[in-house]
Structures are given as C-alpha cells and as structure tokens.
C-alpha cells in the first residue's frame, strides 16, 4: 500500500498546476532565414527622418533600407514596407528568396514609429507608436504615402513602383494593424499584406474592423494573418480571438486570405519562422501580369452586390468639375440630375441629362436655393435673399415663367422634399416647415430646435427621414399624419457606422436608405440597420438616384460628381406615386 501512495504523491508534485501557463513552443528558423555564402547580399542603409509635414509634426524616426543586389535605380521597383524597423529576419530572407526568384527584386523599407524628443533631461519624449499604429484613421497611411516614401525616394535616388500590385506591407502587433490599415485606406498603392499577432482590438478602433470588413465594399487586398493561443488577452481585447474574427470576416467578404495559427505568445517568433513561406504566397504571381482583385473568385457574401452592377465602378460625370463645392443634388422622373453649389454671392444650378450633357440653369427667380418637382412635372423653386430673411416658393411652368406659390418660410433652408399629393417639407436646421398644396405654410412638428439638416421620404411616402444637425452619425424617422404634420419621431432610427457627419439621404424602390458619410455611402434596410457601405473615390457630400430609369447612383465629392450603375431603381421626390416595399429580412 505504501508504494502506490508514494507514486500518487510523486505525481501530484510533478504535475503542472492548472493555473500554470504552458511553455511556449519553439519556432526554429528554416534555411530560408539563414545567411548563405553563395547568395548575393543586398545593401543596408541606415538613416533618420524628421517630419516636415503636418500629419505627425515634430516627430523623428529611424529607418533602414534594403537595396537588392544589382538594383537598377533608374527603373521603378517593387517594395515592401515594415513597421517597427527590421523584423522577421527580412533582409536575409530577401537575399535568399530573390536569388531563387521566389519573389521579385524588391526594396525593403524598415521604418520605426515617430518620437517627439523630450524638452529637457527631466522630461519624457512623446512616443507616437500607438497613436500612429493603432488608429483605424488614415493619418499613418497618408504620412507614409504622401510624405515619407517620396522623401526617401528623393534622398536615396530610388524609384518605388506606383503599381499597387508591386507594393507589400507588413508589421507585428500594433505594426500589424498599421500595415493593414495602410492597404485598407489605399488599395490603389498597397495590395499585399502580412500581419503577425495583429492588434485588431479596442485601442483606437481596431475592434470595429471585423464588422467593417463585412460591411464595406470588398477591396483588392491579399492578406496573411498569424496569431496563437498564447497571444495577448488584455483590457482592450483578446488578440487571438480578434485575429480569428478578422480571418472569418475576410473569408466571408471574398478576400484572398491565408493564415497560420499556433500556440505562441504575443511576439514575433512564429511570424519569423513562417515569413519565407508567407512571402512566397503573397508574391506567388509576381512573374505574371495578374492583378490582385476584389472578390476575384466571386464568392463574396457582401450585401452590396444585391444592388451594385458588378464589374462597374464610379465614373466622373463629364463637366462636373467646378470652381465650387456641390452641396445638393436632386433628380426628376426623366433621370436628369440637378446639382447646385455656392458660387458667391448666389447658388449655381447645373443640369446633367441622361445623355451626358450638362447646362447651367438660369432660374427665373431671385436667389434660388433649392428645387423639386410636382407630380405634373412642374418645377418648384425655393427663393430667398438671406440678407432679407425672406424666402418664397415659386412654381415654374413649361413656359419658364415663375408664379408665387407660398411664402413665410424662415431661416435658410436649401433642400426640400415633396409628396405625390403636393405637400412639401423643408428645414433650415431649427424647425421643419410644411407647405400644403394650397400654399399654406405650417409648422410640421410643433417642436422648436428640431435640428434637421436634410430630408428624404420613404418609398410609400408615409415616413419622413431626417438627418440630425446636432447628433452625428444618425438619422431619425417620423410618421406623416393625414394633415401633413409629422409625429412619432424615432431618434437615431438609422444608426450609422461612421459616427461622424451624414447628409443628403435618398431611398430606392425596395426601401433601402442611402446617405453620404465619411465612410462612403452607407446603406440601411427598412429596419434601420446598416447592411453595407459603398466605397467612394472621396468622402461624398450628397447623393441621389438619377440616369435612365433612375438606375444610377450619383454622388458629389467636393467639386466633382460621380455616378455608378445600379441593379435597383431610385425614387424621386414629388413625381412618383407611393411604392410599398417588401418587409425587411435578416
């Protein structure tokens, strides 16, 4: 009996505690990561850079360049950017894989995060790493593309290719999310990405990315992810779970994604071990003319493909570029789009027809501010001189003559909507005015300071949707009563992803709600949920449906207007009878 008891005690002593952390596995390097005497070596250049721009002012940073053996500096060359300096044994791996032609001869750019030097010996420097790397904003990508890379090209006499298929970017931890965000914001410059133990957690918004990857229009990016069961699990999130969520989102959205999961911790050991194979995968087609494309296999589940015509993107509307910013757009039932913007001291109105022609509209009223059409194709023009605080509504007949319809609207409204029965709504940002077909002006809400900046009607014309000028990133829904007044306001019925500005909404005939935001065109279903976000060339200011059969979506971005073909049809205010859309689904 004594022997079994002694064995039991021995087992208890030698057994690991349930709370003991398992030892991290070893990740031995392969021969591809070890120097070889028979392989030509690239040149390493060390230098420093002090920011001359206004994105990260006052920052200083170290960087190194890898120049491949025999580089012809007169020609554009492929390149790969690394955050946090030299990592993953990259220079050695480059030597070996370039010699075997597994990857193209490329320049390595190893850049460290910025530091603002301490004011004196008793002060700390400002360490910019988290500010630059962990943010999902485009500050770091702009710094890299607009400031840093051009500066080192000029200083070192190199030419980095401007073909995004020739550019890769990588990083570990916070450097990983930084690398991905550069490609995310600028797939026109970077399309090959590797992230090791990427910080896709809630530090500066990274926890939003698994959802945004699903909602935003798929981008032409090839990405490899690495993480492990021993990765960080901190106040801001679980790295191991976050990386798996990112991989699932990429797969769902149709990205070309690969991954390596292991049992390692929050370090670069596993990533360094697999780096040669990662490079082979990222650059597998480098000797062909094949481009990295969005949804190349057609397997994306992105909901935007329900409304967009695949294979088509935004095209600039001819003659839309002007010396001023387009502020508003509407269309009539013919599909002609009227856009207007400020051209001091008055607004300028331009009509773009369905055949690609444009003309300036000389409206027969003083100081026109907005237009809309009635069901019988009569144009309604809001007129008023802001200096006189007097606004009048005119109806312009087929003969081009204007007849006063209503007056007494205060403030400075510059957009309006109309129902098929002739009731008009407009807002100056503080109150919502209604105008009956008789021309009688009434307070549509009975509420002062409603803070409405722009309007849209539901397809069935029983609800009024309003963008709030006081609550960012949200739109409200109101019920239109029989007398024209609105009630039952639902604050934030449409809660938008961007969280910033939103403006100039419109709807399609199936009931989707479209609005311009800093993220692009956000599209909600009738239940108020953002289903998808359409990427735009620049942040849009206003949107509307137009073109033949109202089958094109128009956006105004600053002084330019773009359009894109759609599978769905839009709704124009005033001219179309109510349309009952189908009920929303999951």
PDB file of C-alpha atoms in Angstrom, residues 317-493:
ATOM      1  CA  UNK A 317     -19.695  62.858 -64.744  1.00  0.00           C
ATOM      2  CA  UNK A 318     -18.409  64.999 -67.639  1.00  0.00           C
ATOM      3  CA  UNK A 319     -18.203  68.740 -66.982  1.00  0.00           C
ATOM      4  CA  UNK A 320     -18.991  68.280 -63.285  1.00  0.00           C
ATOM      5  CA  UNK A 321     -15.734  69.806 -62.062  1.00  0.00           C
ATOM      6  CA  UNK A 322     -16.296  73.380 -60.991  1.00  0.00           C
ATOM      7  CA  UNK A 323     -14.792  76.213 -59.001  1.00  0.00           C
ATOM      8  CA  UNK A 324     -17.106  75.483 -56.072  1.00  0.00           C
ATOM      9  CA  UNK A 325     -18.332  72.618 -53.912  1.00  0.00           C
ATOM     10  CA  UNK A 326     -21.525  70.820 -54.892  1.00  0.00           C
ATOM     11  CA  UNK A 327     -23.849  70.995 -51.878  1.00  0.00           C
ATOM     12  CA  UNK A 328     -27.066  69.303 -53.048  1.00  0.00           C
ATOM     13  CA  UNK A 329     -28.431  67.107 -55.826  1.00  0.00           C
ATOM     14  CA  UNK A 330     -31.916  66.001 -56.896  1.00  0.00           C
ATOM     15  CA  UNK A 331     -33.289  64.228 -59.956  1.00  0.00           C
ATOM     16  CA  UNK A 332     -36.543  64.387 -61.871  1.00  0.00           C
ATOM     17  CA  UNK A 333     -38.530  61.471 -63.273  1.00  0.00           C
ATOM     18  CA  UNK A 334     -36.606  61.692 -66.566  1.00  0.00           C
ATOM     19  CA  UNK A 335     -33.409  60.899 -64.684  1.00  0.00           C
ATOM     20  CA  UNK A 336     -31.873  64.334 -65.208  1.00  0.00           C
ATOM     21  CA  UNK A 337     -29.830  65.376 -62.177  1.00  0.00           C
ATOM     22  CA  UNK A 338     -29.763  68.965 -60.956  1.00  0.00           C
ATOM     23  CA  UNK A 339     -26.846  69.844 -58.707  1.00  0.00           C
ATOM     24  CA  UNK A 340     -26.166  73.130 -57.018  1.00  0.00           C
ATOM     25  CA  UNK A 341     -23.428  74.714 -55.014  1.00  0.00           C
ATOM     26  CA  UNK A 342     -22.296  78.078 -53.733  1.00  0.00           C
ATOM     27  CA  UNK A 343     -20.795  80.445 -56.264  1.00  0.00           C
ATOM     28  CA  UNK A 344     -20.660  83.718 -54.344  1.00  0.00           C
ATOM     29  CA  UNK A 345     -22.833  85.610 -53.910  1.00  0.00           C
ATOM     30  CA  UNK A 346     -25.506  83.115 -55.088  1.00  0.00           C
ATOM     31  CA  UNK A 347     -26.065  79.420 -55.732  1.00  0.00           C
ATOM     32  CA  UNK A 348     -25.253  77.975 -59.144  1.00  0.00           C
ATOM     33  CA  UNK A 349     -27.553  75.277 -60.577  1.00  0.00           C
ATOM     34  CA  UNK A 350     -26.437  72.822 -63.287  1.00  0.00           C
ATOM     35  CA  UNK A 351     -28.499  70.121 -65.002  1.00  0.00           C
ATOM     36  CA  UNK A 352     -26.858  66.847 -66.113  1.00  0.00           C
ATOM     37  CA  UNK A 353     -29.060  64.884 -68.520  1.00  0.00           C
ATOM     38  CA  UNK A 354     -29.108  61.142 -69.191  1.00  0.00           C
ATOM     39  CA  UNK A 355     -27.069  61.548 -72.402  1.00  0.00           C
ATOM     40  CA  UNK A 356     -24.041  63.027 -70.669  1.00  0.00           C
ATOM     41  CA  UNK A 357     -24.729  66.667 -71.490  1.00  0.00           C
ATOM     42  CA  UNK A 358     -24.880  69.496 -68.984  1.00  0.00           C
ATOM     43  CA  UNK A 359     -26.188  73.050 -68.904  1.00  0.00           C
ATOM     44  CA  UNK A 360     -26.354  75.850 -66.401  1.00  0.00           C
ATOM     45  CA  UNK A 361     -29.897  76.624 -65.270  1.00  0.00           C
ATOM     46  CA  UNK A 362     -30.940  80.262 -65.227  1.00  0.00           C
ATOM     47  CA  UNK A 363     -33.892  80.028 -62.876  1.00  0.00           C
ATOM     48  CA  UNK A 364     -36.426  82.875 -63.207  1.00  0.00           C
ATOM     49  CA  UNK A 365     -36.385  83.828 -59.518  1.00  0.00           C
ATOM     50  CA  UNK A 366     -34.190  85.871 -57.214  1.00  0.00           C
ATOM     51  CA  UNK A 367     -31.542  83.963 -55.248  1.00  0.00           C
ATOM     52  CA  UNK A 368     -32.710  80.361 -55.844  1.00  0.00           C
ATOM     53  CA  UNK A 369     -31.743  77.944 -53.056  1.00  0.00           C
ATOM     54  CA  UNK A 370     -33.364  74.576 -53.868  1.00  0.00           C
ATOM     55  CA  UNK A 371     -35.563  72.822 -56.427  1.00  0.00           C
ATOM     56  CA  UNK A 372     -38.022  69.915 -56.539  1.00  0.00           C
ATOM     57  CA  UNK A 373     -40.797  68.759 -58.909  1.00  0.00           C
ATOM     58  CA  UNK A 374     -44.518  68.124 -58.540  1.00  0.00           C
ATOM     59  CA  UNK A 375     -46.330  65.070 -59.922  1.00  0.00           C
ATOM     60  CA  UNK A 376     -47.225  67.038 -63.090  1.00  0.00           C
ATOM     61  CA  UNK A 377     -43.547  67.912 -63.775  1.00  0.00           C
ATOM     62  CA  UNK A 378     -43.817  71.482 -62.517  1.00  0.00           C
ATOM     63  CA  UNK A 379     -40.565  72.727 -61.005  1.00  0.00           C
ATOM     64  CA  UNK A 380     -40.803  74.224 -57.517  1.00  0.00           C
ATOM     65  CA  UNK A 381     -38.037  76.687 -56.648  1.00  0.00           C
ATOM     66  CA  UNK A 382     -37.214  77.955 -53.177  1.00  0.00           C
ATOM     67  CA  UNK A 383     -36.112  81.565 -53.490  1.00  0.00           C
ATOM     68  CA  UNK A 384     -34.812  83.971 -50.945  1.00  0.00           C
ATOM     69  CA  UNK A 385     -32.159  86.519 -50.176  1.00  0.00           C
ATOM     70  CA  UNK A 386     -30.550  85.541 -46.851  1.00  0.00           C
ATOM     71  CA  UNK A 387     -29.811  89.191 -46.153  1.00  0.00           C
ATOM     72  CA  UNK A 388     -33.532  89.953 -46.287  1.00  0.00           C
ATOM     73  CA  UNK A 389     -34.601  86.879 -44.279  1.00  0.00           C
ATOM     74  CA  UNK A 390     -37.441  86.331 -46.762  1.00  0.00           C
ATOM     75  CA  UNK A 391     -37.968  83.038 -48.553  1.00  0.00           C
ATOM     76  CA  UNK A 392     -40.623  82.380 -51.178  1.00  0.00           C
ATOM     77  CA  UNK A 393     -41.665  79.256 -53.099  1.00  0.00           C
ATOM     78  CA  UNK A 394     -42.350  79.605 -56.817  1.00  0.00           C
ATOM     79  CA  UNK A 395     -43.767  77.184 -59.349  1.00  0.00           C
ATOM     80  CA  UNK A 396     -42.092  77.423 -62.743  1.00  0.00           C
ATOM     81  CA  UNK A 397     -44.305  76.412 -65.659  1.00  0.00           C
ATOM     82  CA  UNK A 398     -43.404  74.888 -69.009  1.00  0.00           C
ATOM     83  CA  UNK A 399     -43.183  78.428 -70.414  1.00  0.00           C
ATOM     84  CA  UNK A 400     -40.356  79.197 -67.972  1.00  0.00           C
ATOM     85  CA  UNK A 401     -42.391  81.750 -66.024  1.00  0.00           C
ATOM     86  CA  UNK A 402     -42.474  81.717 -62.230  1.00  0.00           C
ATOM     87  CA  UNK A 403     -45.637  82.103 -60.162  1.00  0.00           C
ATOM     88  CA  UNK A 404     -45.549  82.644 -56.405  1.00  0.00           C
ATOM     89  CA  UNK A 405     -46.900  79.613 -54.564  1.00  0.00           C
ATOM     90  CA  UNK A 406     -46.074  80.138 -50.869  1.00  0.00           C
ATOM     91  CA  UNK A 407     -44.145  82.414 -48.543  1.00  0.00           C
ATOM     92  CA  UNK A 408     -43.396  82.776 -44.872  1.00  0.00           C
ATOM     93  CA  UNK A 409     -40.651  80.174 -44.516  1.00  0.00           C
ATOM     94  CA  UNK A 410     -37.933  81.406 -42.180  1.00  0.00           C
ATOM     95  CA  UNK A 411     -34.260  80.610 -41.875  1.00  0.00           C
ATOM     96  CA  UNK A 412     -32.044  79.403 -44.700  1.00  0.00           C
ATOM     97  CA  UNK A 413     -33.339  76.033 -45.969  1.00  0.00           C
ATOM     98  CA  UNK A 414     -31.546  74.727 -49.045  1.00  0.00           C
ATOM     99  CA  UNK A 415     -33.124  71.300 -49.562  1.00  0.00           C
ATOM    100  CA  UNK A 416     -36.689  70.037 -49.637  1.00  0.00           C
ATOM    101  CA  UNK A 417     -38.878  67.037 -50.469  1.00  0.00           C
ATOM    102  CA  UNK A 418     -42.426  66.726 -51.788  1.00  0.00           C
ATOM    103  CA  UNK A 419     -45.068  64.009 -51.634  1.00  0.00           C
ATOM    104  CA  UNK A 420     -47.048  62.912 -54.686  1.00  0.00           C
ATOM    105  CA  UNK A 421     -50.134  64.741 -53.349  1.00  0.00           C
ATOM    106  CA  UNK A 422     -48.211  68.027 -53.307  1.00  0.00           C
ATOM    107  CA  UNK A 423     -47.216  68.507 -49.655  1.00  0.00           C
ATOM    108  CA  UNK A 424     -43.715  69.951 -49.335  1.00  0.00           C
ATOM    109  CA  UNK A 425     -41.257  69.785 -46.423  1.00  0.00           C
ATOM    110  CA  UNK A 426     -38.105  71.803 -45.837  1.00  0.00           C
ATOM    111  CA  UNK A 427     -35.926  72.688 -42.883  1.00  0.00           C
ATOM    112  CA  UNK A 428     -33.429  75.371 -42.027  1.00  0.00           C
ATOM    113  CA  UNK A 429     -31.864  73.300 -39.265  1.00  0.00           C
ATOM    114  CA  UNK A 430     -34.012  74.621 -36.415  1.00  0.00           C
ATOM    115  CA  UNK A 431     -37.602  73.928 -37.450  1.00  0.00           C
ATOM    116  CA  UNK A 432     -39.394  71.761 -40.006  1.00  0.00           C
ATOM    117  CA  UNK A 433     -41.734  73.677 -42.303  1.00  0.00           C
ATOM    118  CA  UNK A 434     -44.542  72.093 -44.268  1.00  0.00           C
ATOM    119  CA  UNK A 435     -46.407  73.576 -47.227  1.00  0.00           C
ATOM    120  CA  UNK A 436     -49.841  72.310 -48.230  1.00  0.00           C
ATOM    121  CA  UNK A 437     -50.860  72.104 -51.918  1.00  0.00           C
ATOM    122  CA  UNK A 438     -52.834  75.310 -51.353  1.00  0.00           C
ATOM    123  CA  UNK A 439     -49.626  77.153 -50.437  1.00  0.00           C
ATOM    124  CA  UNK A 440     -50.383  77.321 -46.721  1.00  0.00           C
ATOM    125  CA  UNK A 441     -47.187  77.138 -44.632  1.00  0.00           C
ATOM    126  CA  UNK A 442     -47.396  75.234 -41.347  1.00  0.00           C
ATOM    127  CA  UNK A 443     -45.130  74.017 -38.551  1.00  0.00           C
ATOM    128  CA  UNK A 444     -44.820  70.303 -39.317  1.00  0.00           C
ATOM    129  CA  UNK A 445     -43.600  69.187 -35.884  1.00  0.00           C
ATOM    130  CA  UNK A 446     -44.727  71.694 -33.282  1.00  0.00           C
ATOM    131  CA  UNK A 447     -41.212  71.382 -31.859  1.00  0.00           C
ATOM    132  CA  UNK A 448     -38.657  74.161 -31.775  1.00  0.00           C
ATOM    133  CA  UNK A 449     -34.997  73.406 -32.454  1.00  0.00           C
ATOM    134  CA  UNK A 450     -35.536  70.061 -34.190  1.00  0.00           C
ATOM    135  CA  UNK A 451     -32.021  70.357 -35.673  1.00  0.00           C
ATOM    136  CA  UNK A 452     -32.737  68.885 -39.104  1.00  0.00           C
ATOM    137  CA  UNK A 453     -30.186  69.352 -41.870  1.00  0.00           C
ATOM    138  CA  UNK A 454     -31.552  67.198 -44.724  1.00  0.00           C
ATOM    139  CA  UNK A 455     -34.608  65.149 -45.634  1.00  0.00           C
ATOM    140  CA  UNK A 456     -35.938  62.135 -47.559  1.00  0.00           C
ATOM    141  CA  UNK A 457     -39.287  60.382 -47.905  1.00  0.00           C
ATOM    142  CA  UNK A 458     -39.884  56.648 -47.570  1.00  0.00           C
ATOM    143  CA  UNK A 459     -40.943  54.971 -50.855  1.00  0.00           C
ATOM    144  CA  UNK A 460     -44.533  54.666 -49.581  1.00  0.00           C
ATOM    145  CA  UNK A 461     -44.442  58.354 -48.531  1.00  0.00           C
ATOM    146  CA  UNK A 462     -45.759  57.619 -45.037  1.00  0.00           C
ATOM    147  CA  UNK A 463     -42.493  58.407 -43.258  1.00  0.00           C
ATOM    148  CA  UNK A 464     -40.126  61.349 -43.329  1.00  0.00           C
ATOM    149  CA  UNK A 465     -36.458  60.601 -42.738  1.00  0.00           C
ATOM    150  CA  UNK A 466     -34.320  63.414 -41.368  1.00  0.00           C
ATOM    151  CA  UNK A 467     -30.601  63.799 -40.774  1.00  0.00           C
ATOM    152  CA  UNK A 468     -29.871  65.486 -37.480  1.00  0.00           C
ATOM    153  CA  UNK A 469     -27.624  68.525 -37.442  1.00  0.00           C
ATOM    154  CA  UNK A 470     -26.944  68.073 -33.712  1.00  0.00           C
ATOM    155  CA  UNK A 471     -26.444  64.296 -33.334  1.00  0.00           C
ATOM    156  CA  UNK A 472     -23.674  62.926 -35.527  1.00  0.00           C
ATOM    157  CA  UNK A 473     -23.948  59.614 -37.300  1.00  0.00           C
ATOM    158  CA  UNK A 474     -27.708  59.154 -37.017  1.00  0.00           C
ATOM    159  CA  UNK A 475     -30.963  59.712 -38.890  1.00  0.00           C
ATOM    160  CA  UNK A 476     -34.479  59.977 -37.462  1.00  0.00           C
ATOM    161  CA  UNK A 477     -37.788  58.579 -38.712  1.00  0.00           C
ATOM    162  CA  UNK A 478     -41.114  60.453 -38.437  1.00  0.00           C
ATOM    163  CA  UNK A 479     -44.651  59.317 -39.247  1.00  0.00           C
ATOM    164  CA  UNK A 480     -46.546  61.568 -41.681  1.00  0.00           C
ATOM    165  CA  UNK A 481     -50.105  62.149 -40.480  1.00  0.00           C
ATOM    166  CA  UNK A 482     -53.187  62.769 -42.592  1.00  0.00           C
ATOM    167  CA  UNK A 483     -52.986  66.539 -42.076  1.00  0.00           C
ATOM    168  CA  UNK A 484     -49.363  66.657 -43.248  1.00  0.00           C
ATOM    169  CA  UNK A 485     -47.838  67.094 -39.814  1.00  0.00           C
ATOM    170  CA  UNK A 486     -45.271  64.585 -38.596  1.00  0.00           C
ATOM    171  CA  UNK A 487     -45.166  62.702 -35.301  1.00  0.00           C
ATOM    172  CA  UNK A 488     -43.796  59.625 -33.537  1.00  0.00           C
ATOM    173  CA  UNK A 489     -40.197  60.648 -34.015  1.00  0.00           C
ATOM    174  CA  UNK A 490     -37.746  57.801 -33.551  1.00  0.00           C
ATOM    175  CA  UNK A 491     -34.371  59.302 -32.670  1.00  0.00           C
ATOM    176  CA  UNK A 492     -31.427  57.546 -34.272  1.00  0.00           C
ATOM    177  CA  UNK A 493     -33.600  55.026 -36.127  1.00  0.00           C
TER     178      UNK A 493
END
